[in-house]
Structures are given as structure tokens and as C-alpha cells.
Amino acid sequence: MPGPVALVGAGEFLPEMAEFDAGLLAATGRVRPRVAIMPTASYPDGEETFTRWATMGVAHFGELGAEV
């Protein structure tokens, strides 16, 4: 599947990243781009932490208009 890929760690779903992430989404050329959230670094911290980061990612990119 062609398109931009970004591997981001630490602070990836904070408001400071919204402009960067909006640029990535725009670069796809899609009206409603798709985003996959894989909070792999949080897995060793337990399911609650993993779920919290995944939920943050879904909310962050959903607010930017992506299909997450």
C-alpha cells in the first residue's frame, strides 16, 4: 500500500504533533486517510497502559479526520 509512513515515539499523540500529523494525512491525497496505531513500546507496561495509548491514538487521529 503506497503512502507516507512515520515512526514516532514519545509524545506522539500530544497536541504539539497535530500539525505534523495533519501534514502526513494530507500527503496521502485521500479525503479520509487510514491510520494504524501500534503502541508496541507500551506493551511491557501492561494491558491498561497499552489500551490507554491505543485509545489516545484513535482519538488524536480521529479528530484529524482519519479512519483509525
JSON list of N, CA and C in Angstrom, two decimals:
[
{"chain": "A", "resi": 1, "resn": "MET", "atom": "N", "xyz": [0.85, -1.17, 0.00]},
{"chain": "A", "resi": 1, "resn": "MET", "atom": "CA", "xyz": [0.00, 0.00, 0.00]},
{"chain": "A", "resi": 1, "resn": "MET", "atom": "C", "xyz": [0.90, 1.23, 0.00]},
{"chain": "A", "resi": 2, "resn": "PRO", "atom": "N", "xyz": [0.83, 2.07, -1.01]},
{"chain": "A", "resi": 2, "resn": "PRO", "atom": "CA", "xyz": [1.67, 3.27, -1.06]},
{"chain": "A", "resi": 2, "resn": "PRO", "atom": "C", "xyz": [1.17, 4.35, -0.11]},
{"chain": "A", "resi": 3, "resn": "GLY", "atom": "N", "xyz": [2.07, 5.19, 0.30]},
{"chain": "A", "resi": 3, "resn": "GLY", "atom": "CA", "xyz": [1.70, 6.32, 1.16]},
{"chain": "A", "resi": 3, "resn": "GLY", "atom": "C", "xyz": [2.78, 6.60, 2.16]},
{"chain": "A", "resi": 4, "resn": "PRO", "atom": "N", "xyz": [2.68, 7.73, 2.84]},
{"chain": "A", "resi": 4, "resn": "PRO", "atom": "CA", "xyz": [3.69, 8.09, 3.83]},
{"chain": "A", "resi": 4, "resn": "PRO", "atom": "C", "xyz": [3.64, 7.20, 5.06]},
{"chain": "A", "resi": 5, "resn": "VAL", "atom": "N", "xyz": [4.79, 7.00, 5.65]},
{"chain": "A", "resi": 5, "resn": "VAL", "atom": "CA", "xyz": [4.90, 6.23, 6.88]},
{"chain": "A", "resi": 5, "resn": "VAL", "atom": "C", "xyz": [5.71, 7.06, 7.87]},
{"chain": "A", "resi": 6, "resn": "ALA", "atom": "N", "xyz": [5.27, 7.10, 9.11]},
{"chain": "A", "resi": 6, "resn": "ALA", "atom": "CA", "xyz": [6.02, 7.81, 10.15]},
{"chain": "A", "resi": 6, "resn": "ALA", "atom": "C", "xyz": [6.12, 6.90, 11.36]},
{"chain": "A", "resi": 7, "resn": "LEU", "atom": "N", "xyz": [7.32, 6.73, 11.85]},
{"chain": "A", "resi": 7, "resn": "LEU", "atom": "CA", "xyz": [7.54, 6.00, 13.09]},
{"chain": "A", "resi": 7, "resn": "LEU", "atom": "C", "xyz": [7.88, 7.05, 14.15]},
{"chain": "A", "resi": 8, "resn": "VAL", "atom": "N", "xyz": [6.98, 7.22, 15.10]},
{"chain": "A", "resi": 8, "resn": "VAL", "atom": "CA", "xyz": [7.13, 8.29, 16.08]},
{"chain": "A", "resi": 8, "resn": "VAL", "atom": "C", "xyz": [7.07, 7.68, 17.47]},
{"chain": "A", "resi": 9, "resn": "GLY", "atom": "N", "xyz": [7.93, 8.13, 18.34]},
{"chain": "A", "resi": 9, "resn": "GLY", "atom": "CA", "xyz": [7.90, 7.66, 19.71]},
{"chain": "A", "resi": 9, "resn": "GLY", "atom": "C", "xyz": [8.03, 8.82, 20.67]},
{"chain": "A", "resi": 10, "resn": "ALA", "atom": "N", "xyz": [7.34, 8.74, 21.78]},
{"chain": "A", "resi": 10, "resn": "ALA", "atom": "CA", "xyz": [7.36, 9.74, 22.84]},
{"chain": "A", "resi": 10, "resn": "ALA", "atom": "C", "xyz": [6.59, 10.99, 22.45]},
{"chain": "A", "resi": 11, "resn": "GLY", "atom": "N", "xyz": [5.44, 11.14, 23.01]},
{"chain": "A", "resi": 11, "resn": "GLY", "atom": "CA", "xyz": [4.63, 12.32, 22.79]},
{"chain": "A", "resi": 11, "resn": "GLY", "atom": "C", "xyz": [3.86, 12.31, 21.49]},
{"chain": "A", "resi": 12, "resn": "GLU", "atom": "N", "xyz": [3.71, 11.13, 20.90]},
{"chain": "A", "resi": 12, "resn": "GLU", "atom": "CA", "xyz": [3.14, 11.05, 19.56]},
{"chain": "A", "resi": 12, "resn": "GLU", "atom": "C", "xyz": [1.69, 11.49, 19.44]},
{"chain": "A", "resi": 13, "resn": "PHE", "atom": "N", "xyz": [0.92, 11.53, 20.49]},
{"chain": "A", "resi": 13, "resn": "PHE", "atom": "CA", "xyz": [-0.49, 11.90, 20.38]},
{"chain": "A", "resi": 13, "resn": "PHE", "atom": "C", "xyz": [-0.81, 13.21, 21.11]},
{"chain": "A", "resi": 14, "resn": "LEU", "atom": "N", "xyz": [0.21, 13.97, 21.42]},
{"chain": "A", "resi": 14, "resn": "LEU", "atom": "CA", "xyz": [0.02, 15.25, 22.10]},
{"chain": "A", "resi": 14, "resn": "LEU", "atom": "C", "xyz": [-0.40, 16.32, 21.10]},
{"chain": "A", "resi": 15, "resn": "PRO", "atom": "N", "xyz": [-1.04, 17.39, 21.57]},
{"chain": "A", "resi": 15, "resn": "PRO", "atom": "CA", "xyz": [-1.47, 18.46, 20.68]},
{"chain": "A", "resi": 15, "resn": "PRO", "atom": "C", "xyz": [-0.34, 19.04, 19.83]},
{"chain": "A", "resi": 16, "resn": "GLU", "atom": "N", "xyz": [0.88, 19.02, 20.34]},
{"chain": "A", "resi": 16, "resn": "GLU", "atom": "CA", "xyz": [2.02, 19.55, 19.60]},
{"chain": "A", "resi": 16, "resn": "GLU", "atom": "C", "xyz": [2.28, 18.80, 18.30]},
{"chain": "A", "resi": 17, "resn": "MET", "atom": "N", "xyz": [1.79, 17.59, 18.18]},
{"chain": "A", "resi": 17, "resn": "MET", "atom": "CA", "xyz": [2.00, 16.77, 16.99]},
{"chain": "A", "resi": 17, "resn": "MET", "atom": "C", "xyz": [0.89, 16.94, 15.95]},
{"chain": "A", "resi": 18, "resn": "ALA", "atom": "N", "xyz": [-0.18, 17.65, 16.29]},
{"chain": "A", "resi": 18, "resn": "ALA", "atom": "CA", "xyz": [-1.34, 17.75, 15.40]},
{"chain": "A", "resi": 18, "resn": "ALA", "atom": "C", "xyz": [-0.97, 18.33, 14.03]},
{"chain": "A", "resi": 19, "resn": "GLU", "atom": "N", "xyz": [-0.16, 19.38, 13.98]},
{"chain": "A", "resi": 19, "resn": "GLU", "atom": "CA", "xyz": [0.21, 19.98, 12.70]},
{"chain": "A", "resi": 19, "resn": "GLU", "atom": "C", "xyz": [1.03, 19.01, 11.85]},
{"chain": "A", "resi": 20, "resn": "PHE", "atom": "N", "xyz": [1.99, 18.34, 12.47]},
{"chain": "A", "resi": 20, "resn": "PHE", "atom": "CA", "xyz": [2.81, 17.35, 11.77]},
{"chain": "A", "resi": 20, "resn": "PHE", "atom": "C", "xyz": [1.94, 16.22, 11.24]},
{"chain": "A", "resi": 21, "resn": "ASP", "atom": "N", "xyz": [1.08, 15.70, 12.09]},
{"chain": "A", "resi": 21, "resn": "ASP", "atom": "CA", "xyz": [0.22, 14.58, 11.70]},
{"chain": "A", "resi": 21, "resn": "ASP", "atom": "C", "xyz": [-0.78, 14.99, 10.62]},
{"chain": "A", "resi": 22, "resn": "ALA", "atom": "N", "xyz": [-1.30, 16.20, 10.70]},
{"chain": "A", "resi": 22, "resn": "ALA", "atom": "CA", "xyz": [-2.21, 16.68, 9.66]},
{"chain": "A", "resi": 22, "resn": "ALA", "atom": "C", "xyz": [-1.49, 16.74, 8.31]},
{"chain": "A", "resi": 23, "resn": "GLY", "atom": "N", "xyz": [-0.21, 17.11, 8.33]},
{"chain": "A", "resi": 23, "resn": "GLY", "atom": "CA", "xyz": [0.58, 17.12, 7.11]},
{"chain": "A", "resi": 23, "resn": "GLY", "atom": "C", "xyz": [0.77, 15.74, 6.53]},
{"chain": "A", "resi": 24, "resn": "LEU", "atom": "N", "xyz": [1.01, 14.76, 7.39]},
{"chain": "A", "resi": 24, "resn": "LEU", "atom": "CA", "xyz": [1.12, 13.37, 6.93]},
{"chain": "A", "resi": 24, "resn": "LEU", "atom": "C", "xyz": [-0.18, 12.90, 6.31]},
{"chain": "A", "resi": 25, "resn": "LEU", "atom": "N", "xyz": [-1.28, 13.21, 6.95]},
{"chain": "A", "resi": 25, "resn": "LEU", "atom": "CA", "xyz": [-2.58, 12.80, 6.42]},
{"chain": "A", "resi": 25, "resn": "LEU", "atom": "C", "xyz": [-2.85, 13.46, 5.07]},
{"chain": "A", "resi": 26, "resn": "ALA", "atom": "N", "xyz": [-2.52, 14.74, 4.96]},
{"chain": "A", "resi": 26, "resn": "ALA", "atom": "CA", "xyz": [-2.73, 15.45, 3.69]},
{"chain": "A", "resi": 26, "resn": "ALA", "atom": "C", "xyz": [-1.87, 14.85, 2.58]},
{"chain": "A", "resi": 27, "resn": "ALA", "atom": "N", "xyz": [-0.67, 14.39, 2.93]},
{"chain": "A", "resi": 27, "resn": "ALA", "atom": "CA", "xyz": [0.25, 13.83, 1.94]},
{"chain": "A", "resi": 27, "resn": "ALA", "atom": "C", "xyz": [-0.27, 12.53, 1.32]},
{"chain": "A", "resi": 28, "resn": "THR", "atom": "N", "xyz": [-1.26, 11.91, 1.95]},
{"chain": "A", "resi": 28, "resn": "THR", "atom": "CA", "xyz": [-1.82, 10.69, 1.37]},
{"chain": "A", "resi": 28, "resn": "THR", "atom": "C", "xyz": [-2.68, 10.98, 0.15]},
{"chain": "A", "resi": 29, "resn": "GLY", "atom": "N", "xyz": [-3.20, 12.19, 0.05]},
{"chain": "A", "resi": 29, "resn": "GLY", "atom": "CA", "xyz": [-4.08, 12.55, -1.06]},
{"chain": "A", "resi": 29, "resn": "GLY", "atom": "C", "xyz": [-5.49, 11.99, -0.91]},
{"chain": "A", "resi": 30, "resn": "ARG", "atom": "N", "xyz": [-5.78, 11.37, 0.21]},
{"chain": "A", "resi": 30, "resn": "ARG", "atom": "CA", "xyz": [-7.10, 10.80, 0.44]},
{"chain": "A", "resi": 30, "resn": "ARG", "atom": "C", "xyz": [-7.98, 11.76, 1.23]},
{"chain": "A", "resi": 31, "resn": "VAL", "atom": "N", "xyz": [-9.26, 11.71, 0.97]},
{"chain": "A", "resi": 31, "resn": "VAL", "atom": "CA", "xyz": [-10.21, 12.53, 1.72]},
{"chain": "A", "resi": 31, "resn": "VAL", "atom": "C", "xyz": [-10.25, 12.06, 3.18]},
{"chain": "A", "resi": 32, "resn": "ARG", "atom": "N", "xyz": [-10.27, 10.76, 3.37]},
{"chain": "A", "resi": 32, "resn": "ARG", "atom": "CA", "xyz": [-10.28, 10.18, 4.72]},
{"chain": "A", "resi": 32, "resn": "ARG", "atom": "C", "xyz": [-9.18, 9.12, 4.79]},
{"chain": "A", "resi": 33, "resn": "PRO", "atom": "N", "xyz": [-7.95, 9.55, 5.09]},
{"chain": "A", "resi": 33, "resn": "PRO", "atom": "CA", "xyz": [-6.83, 8.61, 5.13]},
{"chain": "A", "resi": 33, "resn": "PRO", "atom": "C", "xyz": [-6.97, 7.60, 6.26]},
{"chain": "A", "resi": 34, "resn": "ARG", "atom": "N", "xyz": [-6.30, 6.49, 6.10]},
{"chain": "A", "resi": 34, "resn": "ARG", "atom": "CA", "xyz": [-6.30, 5.43, 7.12]},
{"chain": "A", "resi": 34, "resn": "ARG", "atom": "C", "xyz": [-5.03, 5.52, 7.94]},
{"chain": "A", "resi": 35, "resn": "VAL", "atom": "N", "xyz": [-5.19, 5.25, 9.23]},
{"chain": "A", "resi": 35, "resn": "VAL", "atom": "CA", "xyz": [-4.06, 5.25, 10.16]},
{"chain": "A", "resi": 35, "resn": "VAL", "atom": "C", "xyz": [-4.14, 3.99, 11.01]},
{"chain": "A", "resi": 36, "resn": "ALA", "atom": "N", "xyz": [-3.00, 3.36, 11.22]},
{"chain": "A", "resi": 36, "resn": "ALA", "atom": "CA", "xyz": [-2.91, 2.21, 12.12]},
{"chain": "A", "resi": 36, "resn": "ALA", "atom": "C", "xyz": [-2.12, 2.62, 13.36]},
{"chain": "A", "resi": 37, "resn": "ILE", "atom": "N", "xyz": [-2.65, 2.32, 14.51]},
{"chain": "A", "resi": 37, "resn": "ILE", "atom": "CA", "xyz": [-1.99, 2.63, 15.78]},
{"chain": "A", "resi": 37, "resn": "ILE", "atom": "C", "xyz": [-1.42, 1.34, 16.35]},
{"chain": "A", "resi": 38, "resn": "MET", "atom": "N", "xyz": [-0.12, 1.33, 16.59]},
{"chain": "A", "resi": 38, "resn": "MET", "atom": "CA", "xyz": [0.54, 0.14, 17.16]},
{"chain": "A", "resi": 38, "resn": "MET", "atom": "C", "xyz": [1.42, 0.57, 18.33]},
{"chain": "A", "resi": 39, "resn": "PRO", "atom": "N", "xyz": [0.85, 0.69, 19.51]},
{"chain": "A", "resi": 39, "resn": "PRO", "atom": "CA", "xyz": [1.61, 1.16, 20.67]},
{"chain": "A", "resi": 39, "resn": "PRO", "atom": "C", "xyz": [2.50, 0.06, 21.26]},
{"chain": "A", "resi": 40, "resn": "THR", "atom": "N", "xyz": [3.38, -0.46, 20.45]},
{"chain": "A", "resi": 40, "resn": "THR", "atom": "CA", "xyz": [4.18, -1.62, 20.85]},
{"chain": "A", "resi": 40, "resn": "THR", "atom": "C", "xyz": [5.10, -1.35, 22.03]},
{"chain": "A", "resi": 41, "resn": "ALA", "atom": "N", "xyz": [5.64, -0.15, 22.15]},
{"chain": "A", "resi": 41, "resn": "ALA", "atom": "CA", "xyz": [6.56, 0.15, 23.25]},
{"chain": "A", "resi": 41, "resn": "ALA", "atom": "C", "xyz": [5.86, 0.10, 24.61]},
{"chain": "A", "resi": 42, "resn": "SER", "atom": "N", "xyz": [4.54, 0.29, 24.63]},
{"chain": "A", "resi": 42, "resn": "SER", "atom": "CA", "xyz": [3.82, 0.29, 25.90]},
{"chain": "A", "resi": 42, "resn": "SER", "atom": "C", "xyz": [3.41, -1.10, 26.35]},
{"chain": "A", "resi": 43, "resn": "TYR", "atom": "N", "xyz": [3.53, -2.08, 25.48]},
{"chain": "A", "resi": 43, "resn": "TYR", "atom": "CA", "xyz": [3.07, -3.43, 25.82]},
{"chain": "A", "resi": 43, "resn": "TYR", "atom": "C", "xyz": [3.69, -3.99, 27.10]},
{"chain": "A", "resi": 44, "resn": "PRO", "atom": "N", "xyz": [5.00, -3.86, 27.31]},
{"chain": "A", "resi": 44, "resn": "PRO", "atom": "CA", "xyz": [5.58, -4.42, 28.54]},
{"chain": "A", "resi": 44, "resn": "PRO", "atom": "C", "xyz": [5.03, -3.80, 29.82]},
{"chain": "A", "resi": 45, "resn": "ASP", "atom": "N", "xyz": [4.40, -2.62, 29.71]},
{"chain": "A", "resi": 45, "resn": "ASP", "atom": "CA", "xyz": [3.86, -1.94, 30.89]},
{"chain": "A", "resi": 45, "resn": "ASP", "atom": "C", "xyz": [2.48, -2.44, 31.28]},
{"chain": "A", "resi": 46, "resn": "GLY", "atom": "N", "xyz": [1.96, -3.39, 30.54]},
{"chain": "A", "resi": 46, "resn": "GLY", "atom": "CA", "xyz": [0.66, -3.98, 30.88]},
{"chain": "A", "resi": 46, "resn": "GLY", "atom": "C", "xyz": [-0.45, -3.52, 29.96]},
{"chain": "A", "resi": 47, "resn": "GLU", "atom": "N", "xyz": [-1.52, -4.29, 30.01]},
{"chain": "A", "resi": 47, "resn": "GLU", "atom": "CA", "xyz": [-2.66, -4.05, 29.11]},
{"chain": "A", "resi": 47, "resn": "GLU", "atom": "C", "xyz": [-3.29, -2.69, 29.32]},
{"chain": "A", "resi": 48, "resn": "GLU", "atom": "N", "xyz": [-3.38, -2.22, 30.56]},
{"chain": "A", "resi": 48, "resn": "GLU", "atom": "CA", "xyz": [-4.01, -0.92, 30.83]},
{"chain": "A", "resi": 48, "resn": "GLU", "atom": "C", "xyz": [-3.23, 0.20, 30.12]},
{"chain": "A", "resi": 49, "resn": "THR", "atom": "N", "xyz": [-1.92, 0.18, 30.20]},
{"chain": "A", "resi": 49, "resn": "THR", "atom": "CA", "xyz": [-1.09, 1.19, 29.54]},
{"chain": "A", "resi": 49, "resn": "THR", "atom": "C", "xyz": [-1.20, 1.08, 28.03]},
{"chain": "A", "resi": 50, "resn": "PHE", "atom": "N", "xyz": [-1.14, -0.15, 27.52]},
{"chain": "A", "resi": 50, "resn": "PHE", "atom": "CA", "xyz": [-1.27, -0.40, 26.09]},
{"chain": "A", "resi": 50, "resn": "PHE", "atom": "C", "xyz": [-2.60, 0.16, 25.57]},
{"chain": "A", "resi": 51, "resn": "THR", "atom": "N", "xyz": [-3.67, -0.14, 26.27]},
{"chain": "A", "resi": 51, "resn": "THR", "atom": "CA", "xyz": [-5.01, 0.31, 25.87]},
{"chain": "A", "resi": 51, "resn": "THR", "atom": "C", "xyz": [-5.12, 1.83, 25.95]},
{"chain": "A", "resi": 52, "resn": "ARG", "atom": "N", "xyz": [-4.53, 2.43, 26.98]},
{"chain": "A", "resi": 52, "resn": "ARG", "atom": "CA", "xyz": [-4.58, 3.89, 27.12]},
{"chain": "A", "resi": 52, "resn": "ARG", "atom": "C", "xyz": [-3.92, 4.57, 25.93]},
{"chain": "A", "resi": 53, "resn": "TRP", "atom": "N", "xyz": [-2.74, 4.10, 25.53]},
{"chain": "A", "resi": 53, "resn": "TRP", "atom": "CA", "xyz": [-2.04, 4.70, 24.38]},
{"chain": "A", "resi": 53, "resn": "TRP", "atom": "C", "xyz": [-2.80, 4.46, 23.08]},
{"chain": "A", "resi": 54, "resn": "ALA", "atom": "N", "xyz": [-3.35, 3.27, 22.92]},
{"chain": "A", "resi": 54, "resn": "ALA", "atom": "CA", "xyz": [-4.13, 2.99, 21.71]},
{"chain": "A", "resi": 54, "resn": "ALA", "atom": "C", "xyz": [-5.35, 3.90, 21.63]},
{"chain": "A", "resi": 55, "resn": "THR", "atom": "N", "xyz": [-6.03, 4.10, 22.74]},
{"chain": "A", "resi": 55, "resn": "THR", "atom": "CA", "xyz": [-7.21, 4.96, 22.79]},
{"chain": "A", "resi": 55, "resn": "THR", "atom": "C", "xyz": [-6.83, 6.41, 22.49]},
{"chain": "A", "resi": 56, "resn": "MET", "atom": "N", "xyz": [-5.69, 6.85, 23.02]},
{"chain": "A", "resi": 56, "resn": "MET", "atom": "CA", "xyz": [-5.22, 8.21, 22.73]},
{"chain": "A", "resi": 56, "resn": "MET", "atom": "C", "xyz": [-4.95, 8.38, 21.23]},
{"chain": "A", "resi": 57, "resn": "GLY", "atom": "N", "xyz": [-4.36, 7.37, 20.61]},
{"chain": "A", "resi": 57, "resn": "GLY", "atom": "CA", "xyz": [-4.07, 7.43, 19.18]},
{"chain": "A", "resi": 57, "resn": "GLY", "atom": "C", "xyz": [-5.33, 7.49, 18.34]},
{"chain": "A", "resi": 58, "resn": "VAL", "atom": "N", "xyz": [-6.31, 6.69, 18.69]},
{"chain": "A", "resi": 58, "resn": "VAL", "atom": "CA", "xyz": [-7.57, 6.68, 17.96]},
{"chain": "A", "resi": 58, "resn": "VAL", "atom": "C", "xyz": [-8.23, 8.05, 18.06]},
{"chain": "A", "resi": 59, "resn": "ALA", "atom": "N", "xyz": [-8.25, 8.63, 19.25]},
{"chain": "A", "resi": 59, "resn": "ALA", "atom": "CA", "xyz": [-8.87, 9.95, 19.43]},
{"chain": "A", "resi": 59, "resn": "ALA", "atom": "C", "xyz": [-8.10, 11.02, 18.66]},
{"chain": "A", "resi": 60, "resn": "HIS", "atom": "N", "xyz": [-6.78, 11.01, 18.77]},
{"chain": "A", "resi": 60, "resn": "HIS", "atom": "CA", "xyz": [-5.94, 12.02, 18.12]},
{"chain": "A", "resi": 60, "resn": "HIS", "atom": "C", "xyz": [-6.16, 12.04, 16.61]},
{"chain": "A", "resi": 61, "resn": "PHE", "atom": "N", "xyz": [-6.03, 10.88, 15.98]},
{"chain": "A", "resi": 61, "resn": "PHE", "atom": "CA", "xyz": [-6.16, 10.84, 14.53]},
{"chain": "A", "resi": 61, "resn": "PHE", "atom": "C", "xyz": [-7.61, 10.94, 14.07]},
{"chain": "A", "resi": 62, "resn": "GLY", "atom": "N", "xyz": [-8.54, 10.48, 14.89]},
{"chain": "A", "resi": 62, "resn": "GLY", "atom": "CA", "xyz": [-9.95, 10.65, 14.57]},
{"chain": "A", "resi": 62, "resn": "GLY", "atom": "C", "xyz": [-10.32, 12.12, 14.51]},
{"chain": "A", "resi": 63, "resn": "GLU", "atom": "N", "xyz": [-9.79, 12.92, 15.44]},
{"chain": "A", "resi": 63, "resn": "GLU", "atom": "CA", "xyz": [-10.05, 14.36, 15.44]},
{"chain": "A", "resi": 63, "resn": "GLU", "atom": "C", "xyz": [-9.45, 15.05, 14.22]},
{"chain": "A", "resi": 64, "resn": "LEU", "atom": "N", "xyz": [-8.44, 14.43, 13.63]},
{"chain": "A", "resi": 64, "resn": "LEU", "atom": "CA", "xyz": [-7.81, 14.98, 12.42]},
{"chain": "A", "resi": 64, "resn": "LEU", "atom": "C", "xyz": [-8.49, 14.47, 11.15]},
{"chain": "A", "resi": 65, "resn": "GLY", "atom": "N", "xyz": [-9.54, 13.67, 11.30]},
{"chain": "A", "resi": 65, "resn": "GLY", "atom": "CA", "xyz": [-10.32, 13.22, 10.16]},
{"chain": "A", "resi": 65, "resn": "GLY", "atom": "C", "xyz": [-9.91, 11.89, 9.55]},
{"chain": "A", "resi": 66, "resn": "ALA", "atom": "N", "xyz": [-9.06, 11.15, 10.24]},
{"chain": "A", "resi": 66, "resn": "ALA", "atom": "CA", "xyz": [-8.60, 9.88, 9.70]},
{"chain": "A", "resi": 66, "resn": "ALA", "atom": "C", "xyz": [-9.53, 8.74, 10.11]},
{"chain": "A", "resi": 67, "resn": "GLU", "atom": "N", "xyz": [-9.49, 7.69, 9.31]},
{"chain": "A", "resi": 67, "resn": "GLU", "atom": "CA", "xyz": [-10.11, 6.42, 9.67]},
{"chain": "A", "resi": 67, "resn": "GLU", "atom": "C", "xyz": [-9.04, 5.65, 10.44]},
{"chain": "A", "resi": 68, "resn": "VAL", "atom": "N", "xyz": [-9.30, 5.36, 11.69]},
{"chain": "A", "resi": 68, "resn": "VAL", "atom": "CA", "xyz": [-8.27, 4.75, 12.55]},
{"chain": "A", "resi": 68, "resn": "VAL", "atom": "C", "xyz": [-8.66, 3.32, 12.86]}
]
